[in-house]
Coordinates of C-alpha atoms in Angstrom, one line a residue:
M1 CA 73.6 81.8 15.6
T2 CA 75.2 84.2 18.1
K3 CA 72.8 87.0 19.2
N4 CA 73.6 90.7 19.1
L5 CA 76.2 90.1 16.4
T6 CA 77.2 93.0 14.0
I7 CA 79.7 93.1 11.3
R8 CA 81.2 96.3 10.0
K9 CA 84.3 97.7 8.1
L10 CA 87.3 98.6 10.1
E11 CA 88.5 101.9 8.7
T12 CA 90.3 103.9 11.4
I13 CA 93.6 103.3 13.2
E14 CA 91.6 102.8 16.4
D15 CA 89.4 100.2 14.7
I16 CA 92.3 98.2 13.3
R17 CA 94.1 98.2 16.6
L18 CA 91.3 96.1 17.9
I19 CA 92.3 93.1 15.9
Q20 CA 95.9 92.9 17.0
S21 CA 95.4 91.1 20.3
M22 CA 93.1 88.6 18.6
E23 CA 95.7 87.8 15.9
E24 CA 98.1 86.8 18.7
E25 CA 95.5 84.8 20.6
V26 CA 94.2 82.9 17.6
W27 CA 97.6 82.1 16.0
G28 CA 100.1 82.5 18.8
S29 CA 102.3 84.7 16.6
P30 CA 103.1 88.4 16.4
A31 CA 100.3 90.6 14.9
I32 CA 100.7 92.3 11.5
P33 CA 101.9 95.9 12.0
I34 CA 99.0 98.3 12.2
H35 CA 100.5 100.7 9.5
Q36 CA 100.5 97.8 7.0
T37 CA 96.9 96.7 7.6
Y38 CA 95.7 100.3 7.7
T39 CA 97.4 101.2 4.4
A40 CA 96.0 98.1 2.7
S41 CA 92.5 99.1 3.9
K42 CA 92.9 102.5 2.2
N43 CA 94.2 101.1 -1.1
G44 CA 91.7 98.5 -2.4
G45 CA 91.8 96.2 0.7
L46 CA 89.0 95.3 3.1
V47 CA 89.1 94.8 6.8
L48 CA 86.0 93.6 8.6
G49 CA 85.2 93.1 12.3
A50 CA 82.6 91.0 14.0
F51 CA 81.2 92.4 17.3
I52 CA 79.0 91.3 20.1
N53 CA 77.9 94.2 22.3
D54 CA 80.7 96.3 20.9
E55 CA 83.3 93.7 21.8
I56 CA 85.3 92.4 18.8
I57 CA 85.1 88.6 18.5
G58 CA 86.3 88.1 14.9
F59 CA 87.8 89.7 11.9
S60 CA 88.9 89.3 8.3
Y61 CA 91.8 91.1 6.5
S62 CA 92.3 91.3 2.7
F63 CA 94.3 93.3 0.3
P64 CA 94.4 93.7 -3.5
G65 CA 96.3 91.3 -5.7
F66 CA 97.3 91.2 -9.3
A67 CA 98.3 88.4 -11.6
D68 CA 98.1 87.5 -15.3
G69 CA 96.5 90.8 -16.1
K70 CA 93.7 90.4 -13.5
T71 CA 93.0 92.2 -10.2
Y72 CA 91.5 90.3 -7.4
L73 CA 91.1 90.5 -3.6
C74 CA 93.5 88.4 -1.6
S75 CA 91.9 87.4 1.7
H76 CA 94.9 86.9 4.0
M77 CA 93.4 86.4 7.5
L78 CA 90.1 85.2 9.0
G79 CA 90.2 84.9 12.8
I80 CA 87.5 84.1 15.4
H81 CA 88.1 84.4 19.1
P82 CA 88.4 80.8 20.6
N83 CA 85.2 81.3 22.7
Y84 CA 83.2 82.0 19.5
Q85 CA 84.5 79.4 17.1
V86 CA 82.2 76.8 15.3
K87 CA 79.2 79.2 15.6
G88 CA 79.0 80.2 12.0
I89 CA 80.7 83.6 12.5
G90 CA 83.4 82.8 9.9
K91 CA 80.8 82.3 7.2
L92 CA 79.0 85.5 8.1
L93 CA 82.3 87.5 7.8
K94 CA 82.9 85.9 4.4
D95 CA 79.4 86.7 3.2
E96 CA 79.9 90.3 4.1
Q97 CA 83.3 90.3 2.5
R98 CA 81.8 88.9 -0.7
K99 CA 79.0 91.6 -0.7
L100 CA 81.4 94.5 -0.2
A101 CA 84.0 93.1 -2.6
K102 CA 81.4 93.0 -5.3
E103 CA 80.5 96.6 -4.6
M104 CA 84.2 97.5 -4.9
G105 CA 84.3 95.9 -8.4
Y106 CA 86.0 92.5 -7.6
D107 CA 84.7 89.2 -9.0
L108 CA 87.4 87.0 -7.5
I109 CA 88.6 86.5 -3.9
T110 CA 91.5 84.2 -3.1
W111 CA 93.1 82.8 0.0
T112 CA 94.9 79.8 1.2
F113 CA 94.4 77.1 3.9
D114 CA 96.0 74.0 5.2
P115 CA 94.4 71.0 3.3
L116 CA 94.8 68.9 6.5
E117 CA 92.5 71.2 8.4
S118 CA 89.2 69.7 7.4
R119 CA 87.0 72.2 9.3
N120 CA 88.5 75.0 7.2
A121 CA 88.0 72.9 4.1
Y122 CA 84.3 72.5 4.9
L123 CA 83.8 76.2 5.2
N124 CA 85.7 77.2 2.2
L125 CA 84.4 74.5 -0.2
Q126 CA 81.1 73.3 1.0
K127 CA 79.6 76.4 2.6
L128 CA 81.2 79.1 0.5
S129 CA 81.3 77.2 -2.8
G130 CA 85.0 78.0 -3.4
I131 CA 87.2 75.7 -5.5
S132 CA 90.8 74.9 -5.6
Q133 CA 93.1 73.8 -8.4
T134 CA 96.4 74.9 -7.0
Y135 CA 98.6 73.1 -4.4
L136 CA 101.3 75.2 -2.8
E137 CA 104.1 73.0 -1.4
N138 CA 105.6 74.2 1.9
W139 CA 104.3 77.6 1.0
Y140 CA 105.4 79.6 4.1
G141 CA 108.5 77.5 4.9
E142 CA 108.9 76.3 8.5
M143 CA 106.3 77.8 10.9
T144 CA 106.6 77.8 14.7
D145 CA 103.1 78.8 15.9
G146 CA 100.9 76.3 17.7
L147 CA 98.6 75.4 14.8
N148 CA 101.3 74.9 12.1
K149 CA 104.5 73.8 14.0
G150 CA 105.8 70.4 13.1
L151 CA 104.7 69.9 9.5
P152 CA 105.6 71.5 6.1
S153 CA 103.3 74.5 5.5
D154 CA 101.5 73.1 2.5
R155 CA 98.4 75.1 1.4
L156 CA 95.5 75.0 -1.0
K157 CA 94.7 78.2 -2.9
V158 CA 91.0 78.9 -2.9
E159 CA 89.3 80.6 -5.8
W160 CA 86.1 82.3 -4.8
W161 CA 84.4 83.4 -8.0
I162 CA 81.8 85.6 -6.2
S163 CA 79.7 86.5 -9.3
S164 CA 79.6 83.0 -10.8
E165 CA 76.9 80.4 -10.9
R166 CA 79.0 78.2 -8.7
V167 CA 78.9 80.7 -5.9
Q168 CA 75.6 82.6 -6.4
E169 CA 73.5 79.5 -6.9
N170 CA 75.7 77.2 -4.7
W171 CA 76.3 74.9 -7.7
I172 CA 77.2 71.3 -6.9
P173 CA 77.9 68.5 -9.3
D174 CA 74.9 66.3 -10.1
N175 CA 74.8 62.5 -10.7
I176 CA 78.5 61.9 -10.1
A177 CA 79.7 58.5 -8.7
Y178 CA 82.8 59.3 -6.8
A179 CA 85.6 56.7 -6.8
R180 CA 87.7 56.2 -3.7
P181 CA 91.1 54.9 -4.7
V182 CA 92.3 54.1 -1.2
T183 CA 90.9 52.6 2.0
I184 CA 91.4 53.7 5.6
G185 CA 92.8 51.6 8.5
Q186 CA 93.7 52.4 12.0
S187 CA 97.0 52.9 13.8
A188 CA 97.8 51.3 17.1
Q189 CA 96.6 54.4 18.8
G190 CA 93.3 54.4 16.9
N191 CA 94.1 57.2 14.4
P192 CA 93.2 56.8 10.8
V193 CA 95.8 55.5 8.4
I194 CA 95.8 55.6 4.6
E195 CA 96.0 52.1 3.1
G196 CA 97.2 52.5 -0.4
N197 CA 99.7 54.6 -2.4
L198 CA 98.4 58.1 -3.3
E199 CA 101.6 58.7 -5.3
E200 CA 100.4 56.2 -7.9
I201 CA 96.7 57.3 -7.9
H202 CA 95.0 56.9 -11.3
A203 CA 93.2 60.0 -12.3
E204 CA 90.2 58.4 -14.0
G205 CA 86.5 59.1 -14.0
N206 CA 84.3 62.2 -13.4
G207 CA 84.6 62.2 -9.7
I208 CA 87.3 61.2 -7.1
E209 CA 87.2 61.3 -3.3
I210 CA 90.5 61.7 -1.3
P211 CA 90.4 61.2 2.5
V212 CA 91.7 63.7 5.0
P213 CA 91.8 63.3 8.8
A214 CA 88.9 64.8 10.8
H215 CA 91.3 65.8 13.6
I216 CA 94.9 66.4 12.4
Q217 CA 95.9 68.4 15.4
S218 CA 95.2 65.4 17.7
I219 CA 97.3 63.2 15.3
K220 CA 100.1 65.7 15.4
T221 CA 100.2 65.5 19.2
N222 CA 99.9 61.7 19.5
E223 CA 101.6 60.4 16.4
P224 CA 103.7 63.1 14.6
E225 CA 105.1 60.6 12.2
L226 CA 101.6 59.7 11.1
A227 CA 100.7 63.3 10.7
L228 CA 103.7 63.8 8.3
D229 CA 102.6 60.6 6.4
W230 CA 99.2 62.2 5.9
R231 CA 100.8 65.5 4.7
L232 CA 103.0 63.8 2.1
K233 CA 100.3 61.4 0.8
I234 CA 97.7 64.2 0.5
R235 CA 100.3 66.3 -1.3
A236 CA 100.9 63.6 -3.8
A237 CA 97.2 63.0 -4.5
F238 CA 96.3 66.7 -4.9
Q239 CA 99.3 67.3 -7.2
T240 CA 98.4 64.3 -9.4
L241 CA 94.7 65.2 -9.7
F242 CA 95.3 68.9 -10.3
S243 CA 97.8 68.0 -13.1
A244 CA 95.2 65.8 -14.6
G245 CA 92.6 68.6 -14.9
Y246 CA 90.6 68.1 -11.7
A247 CA 89.6 70.7 -9.1
V248 CA 88.4 70.1 -5.6
V249 CA 84.8 71.4 -5.0
G250 CA 83.6 69.9 -1.8
L251 CA 84.2 68.0 1.5
K252 CA 82.0 65.1 2.4
K253 CA 81.9 64.4 6.1
S254 CA 82.1 60.9 7.5
D255 CA 82.0 59.2 10.9
D256 CA 85.1 56.9 10.4
G257 CA 87.7 59.5 11.5
V258 CA 88.2 61.0 8.1
H259 CA 86.3 63.2 5.7
Y260 CA 86.6 63.1 1.9
Y261 CA 87.7 65.8 -0.5
Q262 CA 85.6 65.7 -3.7
F263 CA 87.3 66.3 -7.1
V264 CA 85.6 66.9 -10.4
K265 CA 86.9 67.9 -13.8
R266 CA 87.5 71.6 -13.6
N267 CA 86.1 72.3 -17.0
T268 CA 82.7 71.2 -15.7
I269 CA 82.5 73.9 -13.0
P270 CA 80.4 76.9 -14.0
L271 CA 82.7 79.8 -13.2
T272 CA 81.5 82.2 -15.9
I273 CA 80.9 85.6 -14.3
N274 CA 77.3 86.5 -14.0
Y275 CA 76.9 90.3 -13.5
I276 CA 73.1 90.1 -12.9
G277 CA 72.0 90.3 -9.3

């Protein structure tokens, strides 16, 4: 854990100005205009900053959303300075976001992430106890920043039911034997390759595990065609399983170059809102 870390709401123009340079450094793209971020923060949104010795090293930005008669908090950005990544700061920002969102009256927070980015998946599903049952195909169109360039911008939509048993008690499925419908081989350059057709996956059983590369950015650099193959096969698997009533609830780490998304029937997940505590 990083020492001397503090997290607080960013509420002034001067506060919000602090995150702009970090947006550009993390994503390599122009920052959101300050007037938009500031306005969202004053109208049901929430902007948080993580600081070490008064120097900002991370932030989150969210704004209110509304769909199907329900209001929720849409968490649009979570960024950590490259020097402070993989130190647990992202989770601390999300924990504070959850706490303040509950005080504001929200019980659902949503956001999206690239399903091929397994590090993000581990945070969102395993550490935060989010779920996903929605696959968004090429959601942002063609993107040109360093992290996203070269592949369709597919995303998973995370649902974080912050007052549910799933989140408050870190509920995980018990006594489930997960089936793995495909096996993993290696390319000539040593990258993992899916052996099997995920377009014809059979959605059977209580639990299913689907592989994802541990290091997609390296594959994009060394074998871009293989990276695209992963994108299209993962897309087919998720769409098939979501249509069959499954949701993804976890990411199991492995040492063979891939990790495994864990799917269960979504009607088995305790998402009932618990207003106690």
